[in-house]
Amino acid sequence: MNTQAPVCACGIVLVLLLLLTVPRTATAQKNDIDIYSLTVDSKVSSRFAHTVVTSRVVNRADTAQEATFQVELPKKAFITNFSMIIDGVTYPGNIKEKAAAQKQYSEAVARGESAGLVKATGRKMEQFQVSVSVAPAAKVTFELVYEELLKRHLGVYELLLKVRPQQLVKHLQMDIHIFEPQGISVLETESTFLTNELAGALTTSQNKTKAHIRFKPTLSQQQKSPEQQDTVVDGNFIVRYDVNRTISGGSIQIENGYFVHYFAPEGLPSIPKNVIFVIDKSGSMQGKKIQQTREALIKILDDLSPKDQFNLVSFSREITQWKPSLMPASEENVEKAKSYTSSIQAHGGTNINGAMLMAVQLLDKANQEELLPSGSVSLIILLTDGDPTVGETNPKEIQKNVQGAIGGQYSLFCLGFGFDVSYAFLEKLALDNGGLARRIYEDSDSALQLQDFYQEVANPLLTAVAFEYPSNAVEEVTQDNFRLLFKGSEMVVAGKLRDQSPDVLSAKVSGQLLMQNITFQTEAEVAEQEKEFQSPKYIFHNFMERLWAYLTIQQLLEQIVSASDAEKQALETRALGLSLNYSFVTPLTSMVVTKPEGQEESQVVEKPVEDENIHRDIPSGHDVFRSQAMGNRKFRITGSISAESWYTSRGRLRGQVYDMTPDLGVDFFVPFLLSSAPSGPDGVSHGVDLGIEGTSPALPASIQAPPFILPLPGQSVDRLCVDIKHSQGPMTLLSDPDQGVEVTGQYEMEKARFSWIEVTFKNLQLQVRASPEHVVVTRNRRSSVYKWKETLFSVMPGLKMTMDEAGLLLLSSPDRVTIGLLFWDGPGQGLRLLLQDTGRFSSHVSGTLGQFYQDVLWEPPAADDDSKRTLRVQGHDHSATRKLKLDYQETAPGAEISCWSVEL
């Protein structure tokens, strides 16, 4: 079998959005369309997720109303069933070949109706929507089922449900059952809407192989406040987990005549890389895109291993190589490359063909001169934001030229920045050459997206990986040869057991590690494995057969992209047959949704495909929908808007939402995070209340908030205000090895503010990096970005993270000093650091600020001026002067305080 693309796990999410639009007027006492029950049941059996969303509604008005049912599901998921039950009559969705559904589709378009019920939304989701007219007092039950195989991404699997009922629901319940025979090693839950009060509605139970997460809030728990009928349940619910792994790195699981083989060995060393970064610097990259590219590339260069070799090729109309040959990733060379990267400017056209051929020539030259280390892996990473405009501009010719030049020797990864580039062109270019394509969304976190992609391919573990099974035991096996295995990902092979297969299924996985052949052996007792999946509570019938069909279809669709015209027909025929046989809505099938007589005859559900135009007007941040009246008491979805764009025109008063934009009725959600680990002893986050109440009197412009206000334990003086007057490069603010915490920062003297502050918890492998733009939380190479005032609630073993609506981020633990970060927007605007429970610092604390928690001695005030004192710290004297400052720990613009001011 031909070697296929490498296994590079992509971030996979399962997303639920239910929105039945309702009146939004302040005088409404009840919703005409009442959701009296909303349930989500997701069963994850051996990574395969089967999710059922059921909504029951009743029309409590005296006239017919229109109810709209929406669900967001991941792009990689396949819808398998949809039905409506209206007055006891079931109206099913029927899955057909696209050609068979074309008549209904054409008729719907001719009537001016939106025939495609599924459309892409955001980065990873597709939105399913159907509307139906509901008679007075009539009830309707909507049910949607979709399935997906979760992929391992940087060491974890992720299941995400988005819940937005937009009204109180009498019976609201989510149940997530996970069954992993290998054993569950990590389990966390996160939520964008859970608070300490609502957390009581969440229960998590777990044993070695099973987990059950239930969220079942009462009506009162759903309410924002006793006076309000609005719901607080609005946002994301995430489950993240990983499994135990044996030394062999493999696990074979068998159910009802089908098997799946998971392979992710632990403890292997990374293979050295030879990397060519090919960077588009054409005119369309001007501005923020080239700035973010430079920022990301500098971080990526820092992550190169000293064993790696690299070079940079930048292109517009002309093509420039940084060095004439590959360079070792020594500290000196990396610093030189970072300096070169900082100077890249955007202008001119787009010569993709020439740049790619130059990159291949650099690798070919090194290969011919025997400069590529034995057993190393060669990668080309292309980043571009537009179609070719200079040199060879025919996409097919470029694909042909690049494939011919690479000749199967190197792997090509293509990153499309934004939507002005043909994704189909980049996808084929990558798949033809053993890599994959990824879209980089234009947003404030674009640099982080680039860095995250690099982390996925940064650590190759094996090359030329092949799976072998006894020919008399299995048949119809999915892809069993892979070019590359990367750290944090997982290879998956599935197949069917033959009728007379042996009682023991054996497998051999072979690959190359640093020019050495390495083999892994795995065996599974068929009868014993079959017993594993006999608990109906945790699995659904024939799930492994459906897993095999799902994986086969996905691989066939991928093969179609790079297949010749002659090969495509056979691949499409097989993928279509499987799609129809297993009732999957794929790009080759459609589902016809029937409706009651007198309404629209039918609507057609079709699987969207990634292209260059579909997302152009879709915000890349969080999806927010607005509803408004449509005629006489009818409500439905009319558009979408990014929550992020509303932060500048929308505020919050102690839990009361005020909106400066009239009549749009926009609700937005902001992320919380919640992990399944226990919180502090009282379960409460003791933060600083920064609620806005009225208008504070203006303070003199000369009074500023200092960079730091330090509470000093055991001192009779009140607080110490620290100003930075001398700073060069990053500084260590705090370091306490006993607490496992370090705080560093970069202070810009010319702007008199910090450009960033970073808190590192070494024992937790967690970093929190704050900049004026956002906060980035990185754990085990996985990063998440949050805007200031984007509510955050996360509890994990050993740490609790909370950010309130005023933007105060607190990092706390029962045994640690509490560290706060804040983007202060009062006088002296900038990042600020807060410290609580400073008595918990150990005697080994050090740093610019940490020194003040060692032996500190206050000299008596001067006899002639009691506003001045001398502060002796570790043998050094500092002059302290009594001054008026702004307390940034109070509501902006801050309260005036008197403190001892020290300049460092």
Tab-separated table of N, CA and C in Angstrom, residues 31-114:
chain	number	residue	atom	x	y	z
A	31	ASN	N	-41.826	32.772	27.284
A	31	ASN	CA	-41.485	32.545	25.890
A	31	ASN	C	-42.643	31.842	25.194
A	32	ASP	N	-42.982	32.322	24.003
A	32	ASP	CA	-44.034	31.655	23.241
A	32	ASP	C	-43.608	30.239	22.878
A	33	ILE	N	-42.380	30.109	22.345
A	33	ILE	CA	-41.819	28.780	22.103
A	33	ILE	C	-41.028	28.406	23.348
A	34	ASP	N	-41.549	27.477	24.103
A	34	ASP	CA	-40.969	27.111	25.385
A	34	ASP	C	-40.202	25.797	25.239
A	35	ILE	N	-38.890	25.831	25.516
A	35	ILE	CA	-38.100	24.597	25.550
A	35	ILE	C	-38.303	24.003	26.941
A	36	TYR	N	-39.094	22.959	27.042
A	36	TYR	CA	-39.316	22.389	28.362
A	36	TYR	C	-38.367	21.234	28.655
A	37	SER	N	-37.633	20.776	27.629
A	37	SER	CA	-36.634	19.733	27.864
A	37	SER	C	-35.527	19.843	26.818
A	38	LEU	N	-34.295	19.820	27.288
A	38	LEU	CA	-33.138	19.809	26.402
A	38	LEU	C	-32.119	18.833	26.984
A	39	THR	N	-31.822	17.780	26.250
A	39	THR	CA	-30.855	16.789	26.727
A	39	THR	C	-29.780	16.554	25.680
A	40	VAL	N	-28.581	16.319	26.176
A	40	VAL	CA	-27.452	15.962	25.326
A	40	VAL	C	-26.851	14.690	25.912
A	41	ASP	N	-26.796	13.651	25.099
A	41	ASP	CA	-26.234	12.381	25.552
A	41	ASP	C	-25.093	12.021	24.621
A	42	SER	N	-23.884	12.027	25.160
A	42	SER	CA	-22.711	11.722	24.354
A	42	SER	C	-22.007	10.510	24.942
A	43	LYS	N	-21.901	9.460	24.154
A	43	LYS	CA	-21.203	8.248	24.564
A	43	LYS	C	-19.906	8.144	23.763
A	44	VAL	N	-18.799	8.162	24.482
A	44	VAL	CA	-17.488	8.030	23.854
A	44	VAL	C	-16.969	6.642	24.180
A	45	SER	N	-16.965	5.777	23.193
A	45	SER	CA	-16.502	4.402	23.360
A	45	SER	C	-15.226	4.222	22.561
A	46	SER	N	-14.126	4.051	23.262
A	46	SER	CA	-12.850	3.856	22.585
A	46	SER	C	-12.605	4.954	21.542
A	47	ARG	N	-12.702	6.202	21.991
A	47	ARG	CA	-12.458	7.416	21.180
A	47	ARG	C	-13.579	7.752	20.202
A	48	PHE	N	-14.534	6.859	19.974
A	48	PHE	CA	-15.584	7.124	18.987
A	48	PHE	C	-16.785	7.730	19.708
A	49	ALA	N	-17.125	8.952	19.330
A	49	ALA	CA	-18.173	9.708	20.023
A	49	ALA	C	-19.478	9.655	19.246
A	50	HIS	N	-20.536	9.294	19.945
A	50	HIS	CA	-21.890	9.207	19.401
A	50	HIS	C	-22.739	10.163	20.237
A	51	THR	N	-23.165	11.266	19.633
A	51	THR	CA	-23.848	12.320	20.373
A	51	THR	C	-25.284	12.481	19.884
A	52	VAL	N	-26.211	12.504	20.843
A	52	VAL	CA	-27.639	12.675	20.535
A	52	VAL	C	-28.125	13.940	21.234
A	53	VAL	N	-28.645	14.854	20.450
A	53	VAL	CA	-29.200	16.104	20.983
A	53	VAL	C	-30.715	16.048	20.820
A	54	THR	N	-31.432	16.173	21.925
A	54	THR	CA	-32.902	16.092	21.888
A	54	THR	C	-33.492	17.340	22.532
A	55	SER	N	-34.346	18.018	21.803
A	55	SER	CA	-35.015	19.211	22.318
A	55	SER	C	-36.528	19.044	22.172
A	56	ARG	N	-37.229	19.311	23.261
A	56	ARG	CA	-38.693	19.242	23.247
A	56	ARG	C	-39.248	20.622	23.531
A	57	VAL	N	-40.117	21.075	22.631
A	57	VAL	CA	-40.662	22.427	22.755
A	57	VAL	C	-42.180	22.387	22.653
A	58	VAL	N	-42.814	23.426	23.177
A	58	VAL	CA	-44.260	23.580	23.083
A	58	VAL	C	-44.556	25.034	22.735
A	59	ASN	N	-45.547	25.244	21.924
A	59	ASN	CA	-45.980	26.596	21.577
A	59	ASN	C	-47.050	27.032	22.579
A	60	ARG	N	-46.716	27.959	23.449
A	60	ARG	CA	-47.659	28.422	24.465
A	60	ARG	C	-48.432	29.652	24.018
A	61	ALA	N	-48.234	30.094	22.776
A	61	ALA	CA	-48.985	31.233	22.257
A	61	ALA	C	-50.314	30.758	21.682
A	62	ASP	N	-51.184	31.710	21.358
A	62	ASP	CA	-52.482	31.369	20.782
A	62	ASP	C	-52.468	31.456	19.261
A	63	THR	N	-51.287	31.667	18.686
A	63	THR	CA	-51.138	31.656	17.233
A	63	THR	C	-49.947	30.776	16.879
A	64	ALA	N	-49.881	30.369	15.610
A	64	ALA	CA	-48.768	29.527	15.171
A	64	ALA	C	-47.449	30.286	15.291
A	65	GLN	N	-46.421	29.599	15.721
A	65	GLN	CA	-45.098	30.194	15.885
A	65	GLN	C	-44.067	29.357	15.132
A	66	GLU	N	-42.975	29.994	14.771
A	66	GLU	CA	-41.898	29.281	14.093
A	66	GLU	C	-40.788	28.971	15.097
A	67	ALA	N	-40.410	27.718	15.183
A	67	ALA	CA	-39.319	27.292	16.060
A	67	ALA	C	-38.120	26.925	15.198
A	68	THR	N	-36.950	27.413	15.591
A	68	THR	CA	-35.719	27.129	14.865
A	68	THR	C	-34.793	26.306	15.742
A	69	PHE	N	-34.351	25.198	15.230
A	69	PHE	CA	-33.466	24.283	15.950
A	69	PHE	C	-32.087	24.368	15.317
A	70	GLN	N	-31.079	24.694	16.128
A	70	GLN	CA	-29.715	24.787	15.612
A	70	GLN	C	-28.783	23.951	16.468
A	71	VAL	N	-27.872	23.264	15.814
A	71	VAL	CA	-26.815	22.523	16.502
A	71	VAL	C	-25.515	22.787	15.769
A	72	GLU	N	-24.459	23.091	16.516
A	72	GLU	CA	-23.140	23.173	15.910
A	72	GLU	C	-22.398	21.878	16.187
A	73	LEU	N	-21.832	21.320	15.126
A	73	LEU	CA	-21.101	20.072	15.238
A	73	LEU	C	-19.765	20.231	14.531
A	74	PRO	N	-18.766	19.425	14.877
A	74	PRO	CA	-17.445	19.592	14.278
A	74	PRO	C	-17.439	19.261	12.796
A	75	LYS	N	-16.533	19.900	12.083
A	75	LYS	CA	-16.447	19.688	10.645
A	75	LYS	C	-16.129	18.232	10.295
A	76	LYS	N	-15.400	17.556	11.168
A	76	LYS	CA	-15.037	16.168	10.889
A	76	LYS	C	-16.148	15.189	11.252
A	77	ALA	N	-17.201	15.669	11.918
A	77	ALA	CA	-18.294	14.774	12.306
A	77	ALA	C	-19.231	14.535	11.133
A	78	PHE	N	-19.912	13.390	11.167
A	78	PHE	CA	-20.933	13.065	10.180
A	78	PHE	C	-22.292	13.015	10.880
A	79	ILE	N	-23.249	13.753	10.359
A	79	ILE	CA	-24.627	13.602	10.823
A	79	ILE	C	-25.116	12.224	10.385
A	80	THR	N	-25.764	11.497	11.296
A	80	THR	CA	-26.270	10.166	10.949
A	80	THR	C	-27.785	10.082	11.015
A	81	ASN	N	-28.425	11.029	11.693
A	81	ASN	CA	-29.887	10.973	11.767
A	81	ASN	C	-30.435	12.305	12.250
A	82	PHE	N	-31.585	12.665	11.713
A	82	PHE	CA	-32.346	13.799	12.228
A	82	PHE	C	-33.830	13.481	12.062
A	83	SER	N	-34.601	13.836	13.058
A	83	SER	CA	-36.041	13.632	12.949
A	83	SER	C	-36.770	14.685	13.758
A	84	MET	N	-38.029	14.942	13.358
A	84	MET	CA	-38.944	15.806	14.106
A	84	MET	C	-40.205	15.006	14.394
A	85	ILE	N	-40.666	15.070	15.615
A	85	ILE	CA	-41.953	14.465	15.969
A	85	ILE	C	-42.917	15.595	16.275
A	86	ILE	N	-43.940	15.720	15.448
A	86	ILE	CA	-44.927	16.794	15.590
A	86	ILE	C	-46.302	16.162	15.770
A	87	ASP	N	-46.905	16.419	16.915
A	87	ASP	CA	-48.213	15.830	17.227
A	87	ASP	C	-48.219	14.323	17.025
A	88	GLY	N	-47.176	13.683	17.460
A	88	GLY	CA	-47.103	12.226	17.407
A	88	GLY	C	-46.685	11.665	16.070
A	89	VAL	N	-46.500	12.511	15.052
A	89	VAL	CA	-46.098	12.051	13.720
A	89	VAL	C	-44.605	12.331	13.549
A	90	THR	N	-43.865	11.310	13.120
A	90	THR	CA	-42.420	11.450	12.943
A	90	THR	C	-42.101	11.845	11.508
A	91	TYR	N	-41.293	12.877	11.382
A	91	TYR	CA	-40.837	13.338	10.065
A	91	TYR	C	-39.322	13.116	10.010
A	92	PRO	N	-38.879	12.048	9.356
A	92	PRO	CA	-37.456	11.687	9.401
A	92	PRO	C	-36.648	12.394	8.323
A	93	GLY	N	-35.342	12.337	8.511
A	93	GLY	CA	-34.435	12.759	7.462
A	93	GLY	C	-33.940	11.525	6.722
A	94	ASN	N	-33.997	11.544	5.396
A	94	ASN	CA	-33.588	10.395	4.591
A	94	ASN	C	-32.294	10.721	3.849
A	95	ILE	N	-31.275	9.875	4.038
A	95	ILE	CA	-29.974	10.111	3.430
A	95	ILE	C	-29.928	9.437	2.066
A	96	LYS	N	-29.565	10.232	1.049
A	96	LYS	CA	-29.548	9.752	-0.331
A	96	LYS	C	-28.269	10.202	-1.015
A	97	GLU	N	-28.005	9.585	-2.156
A	97	GLU	CA	-26.933	10.080	-3.000
A	97	GLU	C	-27.280	11.491	-3.454
A	98	LYS	N	-26.265	12.332	-3.612
A	98	LYS	CA	-26.531	13.725	-3.949
A	98	LYS	C	-27.362	13.861	-5.220
A	99	ALA	N	-27.057	13.040	-6.189
A	99	ALA	CA	-27.799	13.142	-7.449
A	99	ALA	C	-29.273	12.837	-7.231
A	100	ALA	N	-29.576	11.892	-6.336
A	100	ALA	CA	-30.971	11.534	-6.081
A	100	ALA	C	-31.704	12.647	-5.358
A	101	ALA	N	-30.959	13.462	-4.607
A	101	ALA	CA	-31.590	14.559	-3.865
A	101	ALA	C	-31.581	15.859	-4.660
A	102	GLN	N	-31.012	15.846	-5.866
A	102	GLN	CA	-30.836	17.080	-6.614
A	102	GLN	C	-32.166	17.735	-6.966
A	103	LYS	N	-33.191	16.944	-7.239
A	103	LYS	CA	-34.482	17.527	-7.592
A	103	LYS	C	-35.039	18.363	-6.445
A	104	GLN	N	-35.050	17.762	-5.237
A	104	GLN	CA	-35.542	18.513	-4.089
A	104	GLN	C	-34.688	19.756	-3.860
A	105	TYR	N	-33.403	19.599	-4.044
A	105	TYR	CA	-32.495	20.727	-3.829
A	105	TYR	C	-32.812	21.852	-4.818
A	106	SER	N	-32.944	21.515	-6.082
A	106	SER	CA	-33.196	22.532	-7.107
A	106	SER	C	-34.528	23.223	-6.878
A	107	GLU	N	-35.541	22.456	-6.498
A	107	GLU	CA	-36.845	23.050	-6.245
A	107	GLU	C	-36.802	24.005	-5.062
A	108	ALA	N	-36.058	23.644	-4.043
A	108	ALA	CA	-35.950	24.515	-2.875
A	108	ALA	C	-35.261	25.821	-3.249
A	109	VAL	N	-34.179	25.728	-4.038
A	109	VAL	CA	-33.482	26.931	-4.475
A	109	VAL	C	-34.397	27.789	-5.344
A	110	ALA	N	-35.165	27.141	-6.224
A	110	ALA	CA	-36.069	27.880	-7.098
A	110	ALA	C	-37.128	28.635	-6.298
A	111	ARG	N	-37.526	28.088	-5.156
A	111	ARG	CA	-38.521	28.767	-4.313
A	111	ARG	C	-37.883	29.868	-3.477
A	112	GLY	N	-36.568	30.039	-3.594
A	112	GLY	CA	-35.901	31.064	-2.812
A	112	GLY	C	-35.595	30.638	-1.398
A	113	GLU	N	-35.677	29.342	-1.128
A	113	GLU	CA	-35.407	28.853	0.219
A	113	GLU	C	-33.929	28.494	0.346
A	114	SER	N	-33.455	28.523	1.553
A	114	SER	CA	-32.086	28.087	1.811
A	114	SER	C	-32.070	26.575	1.867
